[in-house]
């Protein structure tokens, strides 16, 4: 059943939600997380069509430090429920403004007094703008069922800019449905506890407290260690030795006092180890058990609520009731304690940890599964629980509010409200409570109070009011919040777990009777703003501390160390706001555009006949064989590359030398001859993957001698005719063509396997008949990648290296000499080497042109852009390690020289963001660097000759692929390392500026380094 206190805001919220502007919010404030969760469920159930969001400390609200975070959280939200502190922080840092609120509801509005967050919300962000006609302020609704004595009620009215009202029109009807419980006082004796006067555990605690060795306290040990290390901790150490107050000693003292209080209240039984013995209960507990049994008297619908002061006592009493012979079969007991324990708050050894699933306790109580709840004062107000037959106060209520709130839980007809009172009669009696309540009710209905209220407002003084509002955002700094802001700023400066980064306050009398405060911030803060003092003298140190903190934090804002939201600026300068909205982290895979094709440059004329060709001489040598020369004609110029080795098998190797020759102007008929020759050479190996009718090759091959400067195309045409087709080996032998070096690939008739001829052996017939010709040959290898040596442990088929004997009479021999077929086999590997160097050369001349790297260092660039996945002999990993170090160094120097007032933590944060893999990847993708990276391993398995039309196709038509973002970032660092190897630190810095334009730059490193070091030597 929904209470009237919950129904009122529900109906009002529904009306405002339909009338409010789309961007305005209804904000419902509660004092506790438990109450917030309850109201959230109620709103969701009754207003399902509205966007409803609950915010609490459990959502890590303190980590939402950007306007974009809050905008995303509040998108499509109409109603927000939170505790007061959440809204106060959001208003303070200008993430939410009062103009965005249409209705502001304060549940349990009696809290809006003194320094409570509810009062600070109104005083700092509402009351200051009441007289401003242009201010767009929300409507205010306060709800409370708690009693307020006249002066307090007036103060709450003033703080909320509202009037206290009670129902009068339907008051008689209300009284008919409200059942006042019977009030009974239970007297008990404060006599000795049954079963003795002390327990071994309590005696041990009482003995340990006075004998506690303060020098063995962990905090003292740490201070002494710091003193031996040369740190100035004498004042802190002397203070501890004088006061004997440390975290551990205070915990021991608290534990001892709590144990004594527990023994006096509950007896010694709860201190026993499991199982609990029930012969040492206090008379008060015995009285409670007797009262519960007596009031139960077999009522199946009985429901009861017992208020207990201490969390530990709640657990102990619940255990006693659940196992005591008088009560264990009568009561189904549940417990409920406060849920506002902040995760980062220091733990108290004497505080019972928060039990889990407390919401289920309330649900079970409402459904009847539980009939008795033991709770702390958290269930006094707000929490919607069923009306009870019996409400017991195990201790006297501390104030009128508690008295009335607890009594309100006993709302059933013929219910009872019991308060335990010792035999000494201390504390207020029932008549005293009733008198105060009557006074309160009279004040509520007295509408003549308005005249008195106006007079009080005229006489009110605003002592200690100082505010600073940031013009751009409206973020507000006050005396009340300055200290917490300053402590937060100093906390994030800590660069180590053992450093005390708290601001240090000192106080002096000036003039006598008044106090001024000085504050010193951590040493990492710039000296100009490291110290501050209060602008006025105060009667208390508390106000002087606030004043000094206000001055210090305002100075930090003017120095740029605090942003316009009054939060530590860290690594977020305003001019980089858009870039820094992006996460430092990058997805593991990013879309990559097709790799750059170096052969496509100037390839458009290939659709017609070429006129000018660049020529490259490819020279192959291997032991025991004649060198082979081949001219490669391309429309694209190729860079000079060092010689390299191709591995035919485990033993045999080819050394490849590539050199440039002057370009050649060719007539169309000569080009046609070269295309036909190229077709013959490629066809000997790649015939199954070639286009039969197309001769438009992008690369043209031409056999030559080193001495030839001018090609003899008439001879080449005749040579082409002579090497086309195949012949029987027997025909060659009959014509006495026994020079095996001129033979082509060999096939056994009826088989598809092909062989490379090695030698020809003639065996004479013993009868003097026709001699037998034995052809020794090696199988054509299936390998297509000859760039890598064959590992000795690799499982390699020796059939491709073993010499086999073939009957020459059964063989067919290709007319093209086998040396040209071998060249065709090796050509994809040679072409891959050329392509990688052309790719690096293109990168050198375009993107890295400002770095001015000489073409003699292309091999270094090839290494820098080769990923480890490419499985090349050299990859970027070592260069990446070097570049990473250089990038961090150069970035650090530039940041130090550009931000002379930034502390170490700010510089570290900014540097980390710049050099993060996410930033490097984004910069590389924006520049198009990913198109120059060699990602994949070369295999040559499906290689086929390229045609002019294929090369001219736009690479933009190709599909994007997904690659590792870390590889892209690593290549940026490897190029920085390569630049350092080529030209030292100056070229590395120039490469950084070229690839990472967002790195701050203020000049040459030689000029910046003294400036940066000067900052450290200040």
GROMACS .gro file of C-alpha atoms in nm, residues 452-825:
model
  374
  452UNK     CA    1   0.738   3.686   1.271
  453UNK     CA    2   0.914   3.507   0.986
  454UNK     CA    3   0.941   3.828   0.783
  455UNK     CA    4   1.087   4.012   1.082
  456UNK     CA    5   1.346   3.738   1.134
  457UNK     CA    6   1.449   3.748   0.768
  458UNK     CA    7   1.505   4.125   0.791
  459UNK     CA    8   1.731   4.084   1.095
  460UNK     CA    9   1.931   3.790   0.955
  461UNK     CA   10   2.304   3.851   0.893
  462UNK     CA   11   2.512   3.675   0.623
  463UNK     CA   12   2.836   3.620   0.805
  464UNK     CA   13   3.102   3.424   0.620
  465UNK     CA   14   2.932   3.427   0.280
  466UNK     CA   15   3.188   3.421  -0.004
  467UNK     CA   16   3.124   3.277  -0.348
  468UNK     CA   17   3.313   3.253  -0.676
  469UNK     CA   18   3.114   3.163  -0.985
  470UNK     CA   19   3.293   3.071  -1.308
  471UNK     CA   20   3.156   3.307  -1.577
  472UNK     CA   21   3.146   3.055  -1.861
  473UNK     CA   22   2.991   2.753  -1.689
  474UNK     CA   23   2.836   2.884  -1.369
  475UNK     CA   24   3.031   2.639  -1.151
  476UNK     CA   25   3.024   2.760  -0.792
  477UNK     CA   26   3.295   2.777  -0.526
  478UNK     CA   27   3.186   2.860  -0.169
  479UNK     CA   28   3.341   2.858   0.174
  480UNK     CA   29   3.155   2.535   0.251
  481UNK     CA   30   3.281   2.335  -0.047
  482UNK     CA   31   3.629   2.487  -0.088
  483UNK     CA   32   3.797   2.247   0.156
  484UNK     CA   33   3.665   1.932  -0.006
  485UNK     CA   34   3.763   2.065  -0.349
  486UNK     CA   35   4.115   2.144  -0.229
  487UNK     CA   36   4.161   1.802  -0.067
  488UNK     CA   37   4.040   1.635  -0.387
  489UNK     CA   38   4.284   1.839  -0.597
  490UNK     CA   39   4.576   1.743  -0.374
  491UNK     CA   40   4.473   1.376  -0.362
  492UNK     CA   41   4.505   1.331  -0.738
  493UNK     CA   42   4.855   1.482  -0.729
  494UNK     CA   43   4.990   1.190  -0.525
  495UNK     CA   44   5.247   1.001  -0.733
  496UNK     CA   45   5.312   0.724  -0.482
  497UNK     CA   46   5.120   0.518  -0.225
  498UNK     CA   47   5.326   0.645   0.070
  499UNK     CA   48   5.317   1.018  -0.002
  500UNK     CA   49   5.097   1.246   0.205
  501UNK     CA   50   4.940   1.479  -0.052
  502UNK     CA   51   4.700   1.653   0.186
  503UNK     CA   52   4.715   2.032   0.219
  504UNK     CA   53   4.884   2.144   0.539
  505UNK     CA   54   4.700   2.410   0.744
  506UNK     CA   55   4.852   2.625   1.019
  507UNK     CA   56   4.683   2.889   1.235
  508UNK     CA   57   4.796   3.215   1.396
  509UNK     CA   58   4.621   3.467   1.617
  510UNK     CA   59   4.576   3.805   1.447
  511UNK     CA   60   4.455   4.007   1.628
  512UNK     CA   61   4.436   3.834   1.965
  513UNK     CA   62   4.111   3.641   1.991
  514UNK     CA   63   4.081   3.595   1.615
  515UNK     CA   64   4.250   3.341   1.387
  516UNK     CA   65   4.400   3.349   1.040
  517UNK     CA   66   4.491   3.032   0.848
  518UNK     CA   67   4.780   2.950   0.615
  519UNK     CA   68   4.772   2.655   0.376
  520UNK     CA   69   5.063   2.487   0.200
  521UNK     CA   70   4.993   2.254  -0.091
  522UNK     CA   71   5.212   1.955  -0.191
  523UNK     CA   72   5.558   2.032  -0.324
  524UNK     CA   73   5.462   1.927  -0.677
  525UNK     CA   74   5.235   2.233  -0.708
  526UNK     CA   75   5.386   2.539  -0.875
  527UNK     CA   76   5.542   2.769  -0.610
  528UNK     CA   77   5.338   3.068  -0.729
  529UNK     CA   78   5.013   2.909  -0.610
  530UNK     CA   79   5.146   2.664  -0.355
  531UNK     CA   80   5.069   2.880  -0.050
  532UNK     CA   81   4.769   3.089   0.047
  533UNK     CA   82   4.620   3.248   0.356
  534UNK     CA   83   4.276   3.355   0.465
  535UNK     CA   84   4.173   3.705   0.363
  536UNK     CA   85   4.011   3.780   0.697
  537UNK     CA   86   4.050   3.684   1.062
  538UNK     CA   87   3.790   3.458   1.222
  539UNK     CA   88   3.680   3.357   1.566
  540UNK     CA   89   3.717   2.985   1.488
  541UNK     CA   90   3.981   2.782   1.313
  542UNK     CA   91   3.708   2.608   1.115
  543UNK     CA   92   3.608   2.927   0.931
  544UNK     CA   93   3.969   3.035   0.888
  545UNK     CA   94   4.047   2.700   0.726
  546UNK     CA   95   3.754   2.742   0.485
  547UNK     CA   96   3.869   3.093   0.394
  548UNK     CA   97   4.227   2.982   0.320
  549UNK     CA   98   4.103   2.687   0.115
  550UNK     CA   99   3.875   2.921  -0.081
  551UNK     CA  100   4.165   3.155  -0.164
  552UNK     CA  101   4.394   2.865  -0.259
  553UNK     CA  102   4.143   2.694  -0.487
  554UNK     CA  103   4.048   3.018  -0.659
  555UNK     CA  104   4.418   3.079  -0.730
  556UNK     CA  105   4.451   2.728  -0.873
  557UNK     CA  106   4.167   2.808  -1.113
  558UNK     CA  107   4.330   3.131  -1.227
  559UNK     CA  108   4.656   2.938  -1.283
  560UNK     CA  109   4.482   2.690  -1.511
  561UNK     CA  110   4.527   2.394  -1.276
  562UNK     CA  111   4.151   2.379  -1.218
  563UNK     CA  112   3.913   2.386  -1.514
  564UNK     CA  113   3.593   2.585  -1.560
  565UNK     CA  114   3.393   2.309  -1.392
  566UNK     CA  115   3.609   2.365  -1.082
  567UNK     CA  116   3.760   2.020  -1.121
  568UNK     CA  117   4.131   1.940  -1.148
  569UNK     CA  118   4.228   2.017  -1.507
  570UNK     CA  119   4.461   1.716  -1.522
  571UNK     CA  120   4.535   1.659  -1.892
  572UNK     CA  121   4.231   1.832  -2.034
  573UNK     CA  122   4.311   2.182  -2.163
  574UNK     CA  123   4.014   2.346  -2.329
  575UNK     CA  124   4.170   2.361  -2.676
  576UNK     CA  125   4.205   1.981  -2.676
  577UNK     CA  126   3.860   1.910  -2.536
  578UNK     CA  127   3.727   1.740  -2.847
  579UNK     CA  128   4.031   1.516  -2.885
  580UNK     CA  129   4.039   1.424  -2.518
  581UNK     CA  130   3.677   1.315  -2.522
  582UNK     CA  131   3.813   1.009  -2.702
  583UNK     CA  132   3.926   0.717  -2.494
  584UNK     CA  133   4.295   0.636  -2.457
  585UNK     CA  134   4.199   0.279  -2.526
  586UNK     CA  135   4.149   0.164  -2.883
  587UNK     CA  136   3.951  -0.136  -3.009
  588UNK     CA  137   4.176  -0.434  -3.063
  589UNK     CA  138   4.078  -0.438  -3.432
  590UNK     CA  139   4.032  -0.135  -3.659
  591UNK     CA  140   3.919  -0.109  -4.023
  592UNK     CA  141   4.213  -0.068  -4.260
  593UNK     CA  142   4.197   0.069  -4.612
  594UNK     CA  143   4.356  -0.139  -4.891
  595UNK     CA  144   4.735  -0.136  -4.891
  596UNK     CA  145   4.906   0.112  -5.118
  597UNK     CA  146   5.002  -0.040  -5.455
  598UNK     CA  147   5.340   0.103  -5.564
  599UNK     CA  148   5.294  -0.038  -5.916
  600UNK     CA  149   4.986   0.171  -5.977
  601UNK     CA  150   5.172   0.502  -6.008
  602UNK     CA  151   5.171   0.629  -6.368
  603UNK     CA  152   4.991   0.309  -6.469
  604UNK     CA  153   4.701   0.480  -6.644
  605UNK     CA  154   4.876   0.493  -6.988
  606UNK     CA  155   4.891   0.111  -6.985
  607UNK     CA  156   4.555   0.106  -7.159
  608UNK     CA  157   4.746   0.220  -7.468
  609UNK     CA  158   5.095   0.122  -7.584
  610UNK     CA  159   5.382   0.232  -7.359
  611UNK     CA  160   5.644   0.460  -7.500
  612UNK     CA  161   5.891   0.504  -7.214
  613UNK     CA  162   5.988   0.212  -6.991
  614UNK     CA  163   6.207   0.213  -6.680
  615UNK     CA  164   6.454  -0.071  -6.692
  616UNK     CA  165   6.594  -0.280  -6.407
  617UNK     CA  166   6.868  -0.537  -6.460
  618UNK     CA  167   6.817  -0.851  -6.251
  619UNK     CA  168   7.137  -1.054  -6.217
  620UNK     CA  169   7.115  -1.408  -6.067
  621UNK     CA  170   7.420  -1.608  -5.968
  622UNK     CA  171   7.465  -1.946  -5.805
  623UNK     CA  172   7.770  -2.172  -5.775
  624UNK     CA  173   7.839  -2.418  -6.059
  625UNK     CA  174   7.599  -2.244  -6.298
  626UNK     CA  175   7.624  -1.967  -6.551
  627UNK     CA  176   7.491  -1.631  -6.427
  628UNK     CA  177   7.157  -1.525  -6.566
  629UNK     CA  178   7.050  -1.171  -6.661
  630UNK     CA  179   6.700  -1.045  -6.719
  631UNK     CA  180   6.579  -0.695  -6.800
  632UNK     CA  181   6.261  -0.595  -6.619
  633UNK     CA  182   6.066  -0.318  -6.797
  634UNK     CA  183   5.808  -0.130  -6.590
  635UNK     CA  184   5.620   0.199  -6.617
  636UNK     CA  185   5.730   0.278  -6.259
  637UNK     CA  186   6.079   0.363  -6.143
  638UNK     CA  187   6.229   0.124  -5.887
  639UNK     CA  188   6.470   0.226  -5.611
  640UNK     CA  189   6.814   0.079  -5.563
  641UNK     CA  190   6.798  -0.212  -5.321
  642UNK     CA  191   7.081  -0.416  -5.171
  643UNK     CA  192   7.152  -0.766  -5.299
  644UNK     CA  193   6.968  -1.051  -5.130
  645UNK     CA  194   6.960  -1.431  -5.121
  646UNK     CA  195   6.694  -1.668  -5.253
  647UNK     CA  196   6.692  -2.020  -5.109
  648UNK     CA  197   6.628  -2.289  -5.372
  649UNK     CA  198   6.667  -2.568  -5.119
  650UNK     CA  199   6.868  -2.640  -4.804
  651UNK     CA  200   7.196  -2.619  -4.998
  652UNK     CA  201   7.149  -2.429  -5.320
  653UNK     CA  202   7.109  -2.051  -5.307
  654UNK     CA  203   7.074  -1.774  -5.562
  655UNK     CA  204   7.220  -1.430  -5.503
  656UNK     CA  205   7.016  -1.153  -5.663
  657UNK     CA  206   7.164  -0.818  -5.770
  658UNK     CA  207   6.930  -0.545  -5.892
  659UNK     CA  208   7.052  -0.230  -6.066
  660UNK     CA  209   6.887   0.045  -6.263
  661UNK     CA  210   6.954   0.108  -6.633
  662UNK     CA  211   6.862   0.414  -6.832
  663UNK     CA  212   6.499   0.424  -6.951
  664UNK     CA  213   6.423   0.305  -7.302
  665UNK     CA  214   6.184   0.440  -7.567
  666UNK     CA  215   6.018   0.149  -7.744
  667UNK     CA  216   5.816   0.128  -8.062
  668UNK     CA  217   5.480  -0.048  -8.051
  669UNK     CA  218   5.602  -0.347  -8.255
  670UNK     CA  219   5.895  -0.396  -8.016
  671UNK     CA  220   5.661  -0.379  -7.719
  672UNK     CA  221   5.455  -0.654  -7.877
  673UNK     CA  222   5.763  -0.878  -7.912
  674UNK     CA  223   5.849  -0.820  -7.543
  675UNK     CA  224   5.495  -0.908  -7.438
  676UNK     CA  225   5.511  -1.234  -7.632
  677UNK     CA  226   5.848  -1.321  -7.474
  678UNK     CA  227   5.709  -1.239  -7.129
  679UNK     CA  228   5.410  -1.462  -7.199
  680UNK     CA  229   5.637  -1.753  -7.291
  681UNK     CA  230   5.844  -1.718  -6.973
  682UNK     CA  231   5.544  -1.683  -6.738
  683UNK     CA  232   5.345  -1.952  -6.916
  684UNK     CA  233   5.609  -2.211  -6.837
  685UNK     CA  234   5.507  -2.194  -6.467
  686UNK     CA  235   5.177  -2.005  -6.428
  687UNK     CA  236   4.983  -2.124  -6.733
  688UNK     CA  237   4.684  -2.235  -6.523
  689UNK     CA  238   4.636  -1.882  -6.379
  690UNK     CA  239   4.699  -1.677  -6.694
  691UNK     CA  240   4.460  -1.521  -6.943
  692UNK     CA  241   4.520  -1.694  -7.275
  693UNK     CA  242   4.416  -1.405  -7.496
  694UNK     CA  243   4.574  -1.119  -7.299
  695UNK     CA  244   4.933  -1.000  -7.339
  696UNK     CA  245   4.890  -0.665  -7.158
  697UNK     CA  246   5.144  -0.748  -6.887
  698UNK     CA  247   5.236  -0.481  -6.638
  699UNK     CA  248   5.594  -0.612  -6.622
  700UNK     CA  249   5.786  -0.704  -6.937
  701UNK     CA  250   6.079  -0.946  -6.923
  702UNK     CA  251   6.363  -0.955  -7.174
  703UNK     CA  252   6.666  -1.189  -7.174
  704UNK     CA  253   6.991  -1.002  -7.221
  705UNK     CA  254   7.365  -0.998  -7.177
  706UNK     CA  255   7.525  -0.753  -6.942
  707UNK     CA  256   7.715  -0.592  -7.230
  708UNK     CA  257   7.402  -0.531  -7.438
  709UNK     CA  258   7.303  -0.167  -7.436
  710UNK     CA  259   7.056  -0.187  -7.726
  711UNK     CA  260   6.810  -0.474  -7.763
  712UNK     CA  261   6.821  -0.661  -8.097
  713UNK     CA  262   6.449  -0.718  -8.140
  714UNK     CA  263   6.486  -0.911  -8.467
  715UNK     CA  264   6.706  -1.166  -8.289
  716UNK     CA  265   6.471  -1.165  -7.990
  717UNK     CA  266   6.178  -1.238  -8.218
  718UNK     CA  267   6.361  -1.536  -8.365
  719UNK     CA  268   6.458  -1.652  -8.014
  720UNK     CA  269   6.098  -1.632  -7.905
  721UNK     CA  270   5.994  -1.856  -8.192
  722UNK     CA  271   6.263  -2.106  -8.103
  723UNK     CA  272   6.162  -2.142  -7.738
  724UNK     CA  273   5.790  -2.178  -7.797
  725UNK     CA  274   5.633  -2.521  -7.761
  726UNK     CA  275   5.793  -2.860  -7.681
  727UNK     CA  276   5.966  -3.158  -7.848
  728UNK     CA  277   6.027  -3.523  -7.779
  729UNK     CA  278   6.353  -3.586  -7.604
  730UNK     CA  279   6.427  -3.860  -7.858
  731UNK     CA  280   6.405  -3.605  -8.141
  732UNK     CA  281   6.654  -3.381  -7.966
  733UNK     CA  282   6.890  -3.673  -7.922
  734UNK     CA  283   6.861  -3.777  -8.286
  735UNK     CA  284   6.955  -3.420  -8.382
  736UNK     CA  285   7.246  -3.446  -8.142
  737UNK     CA  286   7.114  -3.168  -7.913
  738UNK     CA  287   7.277  -3.311  -7.605
  739UNK     CA  288   7.363  -2.982  -7.426
  740UNK     CA  289   7.138  -3.023  -7.124
  741UNK     CA  290   7.165  -2.649  -7.034
  742UNK     CA  291   6.949  -2.565  -7.335
  743UNK     CA  292   6.677  -2.812  -7.244
  744UNK     CA  293   6.355  -2.699  -7.085
  745UNK     CA  294   6.130  -2.867  -6.833
  746UNK     CA  295   6.086  -3.239  -6.882
  747UNK     CA  296   5.761  -3.434  -6.863
  748UNK     CA  297   5.718  -3.810  -6.880
  749UNK     CA  298   5.454  -3.894  -7.136
  750UNK     CA  299   5.128  -3.980  -6.969
  751UNK     CA  300   5.221  -3.799  -6.644
  752UNK     CA  301   5.164  -3.442  -6.530
  753UNK     CA  302   5.472  -3.421  -6.311
  754UNK     CA  303   5.748  -3.196  -6.446
  755UNK     CA  304   6.123  -3.216  -6.393
  756UNK     CA  305   6.423  -2.988  -6.424
  757UNK     CA  306   6.694  -3.161  -6.634
  758UNK     CA  307   7.022  -3.209  -6.452
  759UNK     CA  308   7.240  -3.437  -6.666
  760UNK     CA  309   7.224  -3.678  -6.957
  761UNK     CA  310   7.391  -4.019  -6.923
  762UNK     CA  311   7.438  -4.255  -7.218
  763UNK     CA  312   7.459  -4.628  -7.142
  764UNK     CA  313   7.609  -4.846  -7.417
  765UNK     CA  314   7.428  -5.169  -7.499
  766UNK     CA  315   7.642  -5.475  -7.423
  767UNK     CA  316   7.527  -5.632  -7.749
  768UNK     CA  317   7.645  -5.331  -7.946
  769UNK     CA  318   7.292  -5.215  -8.019
  770UNK     CA  319   7.134  -4.871  -7.980
  771UNK     CA  320   7.268  -4.687  -7.672
  772UNK     CA  321   7.027  -4.612  -7.384
  773UNK     CA  322   6.985  -4.247  -7.280
  774UNK     CA  323   6.919  -4.189  -6.910
  775UNK     CA  324   6.801  -3.843  -6.815
  776UNK     CA  325   6.886  -3.739  -6.460
  777UNK     CA  326   6.636  -3.478  -6.341
  778UNK     CA  327   6.497  -3.309  -6.030
  779UNK     CA  328   6.129  -3.267  -5.966
  780UNK     CA  329   5.989  -2.918  -6.012
  781UNK     CA  330   5.958  -2.775  -5.656
  782UNK     CA  331   5.618  -2.683  -5.522
  783UNK     CA  332   5.763  -2.397  -5.317
  784UNK     CA  333   5.679  -2.048  -5.440
  785UNK     CA  334   5.841  -1.843  -5.162
  786UNK     CA  335   6.217  -1.859  -5.186
  787UNK     CA  336   6.290  -1.567  -4.952
  788UNK     CA  337   6.311  -1.789  -4.645
  789UNK     CA  338   6.571  -2.053  -4.572
  790UNK     CA  339   6.444  -2.407  -4.518
  791UNK     CA  340   6.481  -2.502  -4.154
  792UNK     CA  341   6.677  -2.821  -4.096
  793UNK     CA  342   6.400  -2.943  -3.869
  794UNK     CA  343   6.129  -2.853  -4.119
  795UNK     CA  344   5.954  -3.148  -4.280
  796UNK     CA  345   6.058  -3.086  -4.642
  797UNK     CA  346   5.990  -3.339  -4.921
  798UNK     CA  347   6.331  -3.454  -5.047
  799UNK     CA  348   6.173  -3.555  -5.379
  800UNK     CA  349   6.217  -3.193  -5.489
  801UNK     CA  350   6.591  -3.210  -5.426
  802UNK     CA  351   6.666  -3.574  -5.508
  803UNK     CA  352   6.800  -3.660  -5.856
  804UNK     CA  353   6.581  -3.913  -6.033
  805UNK     CA  354   6.656  -4.128  -6.341
  806UNK     CA  355   6.418  -4.096  -6.636
  807UNK     CA  356   6.415  -4.284  -6.966
  808UNK     CA  357   6.477  -4.013  -7.224
  809UNK     CA  358   6.275  -4.204  -7.484
  810UNK     CA  359   5.960  -4.149  -7.271
  811UNK     CA  360   6.011  -3.776  -7.212
  812UNK     CA  361   5.885  -3.454  -7.368
  813UNK     CA  362   6.109  -3.145  -7.333
  814UNK     CA  363   5.995  -2.781  -7.332
  815UNK     CA  364   6.179  -2.563  -7.583
  816UNK     CA  365   6.221  -2.280  -7.328
  817UNK     CA  366   6.549  -2.343  -7.141
  818UNK     CA  367   6.494  -2.447  -6.781
  819UNK     CA  368   6.696  -2.148  -6.655
  820UNK     CA  369   6.414  -1.916  -6.770
  821UNK     CA  370   6.157  -2.135  -6.600
  822UNK     CA  371   6.362  -2.119  -6.280
  823UNK     CA  372   6.368  -1.740  -6.316
  824UNK     CA  373   5.989  -1.741  -6.353
  825UNK     CA  374   5.969  -1.944  -6.031
   0.00000   0.00000   0.00000
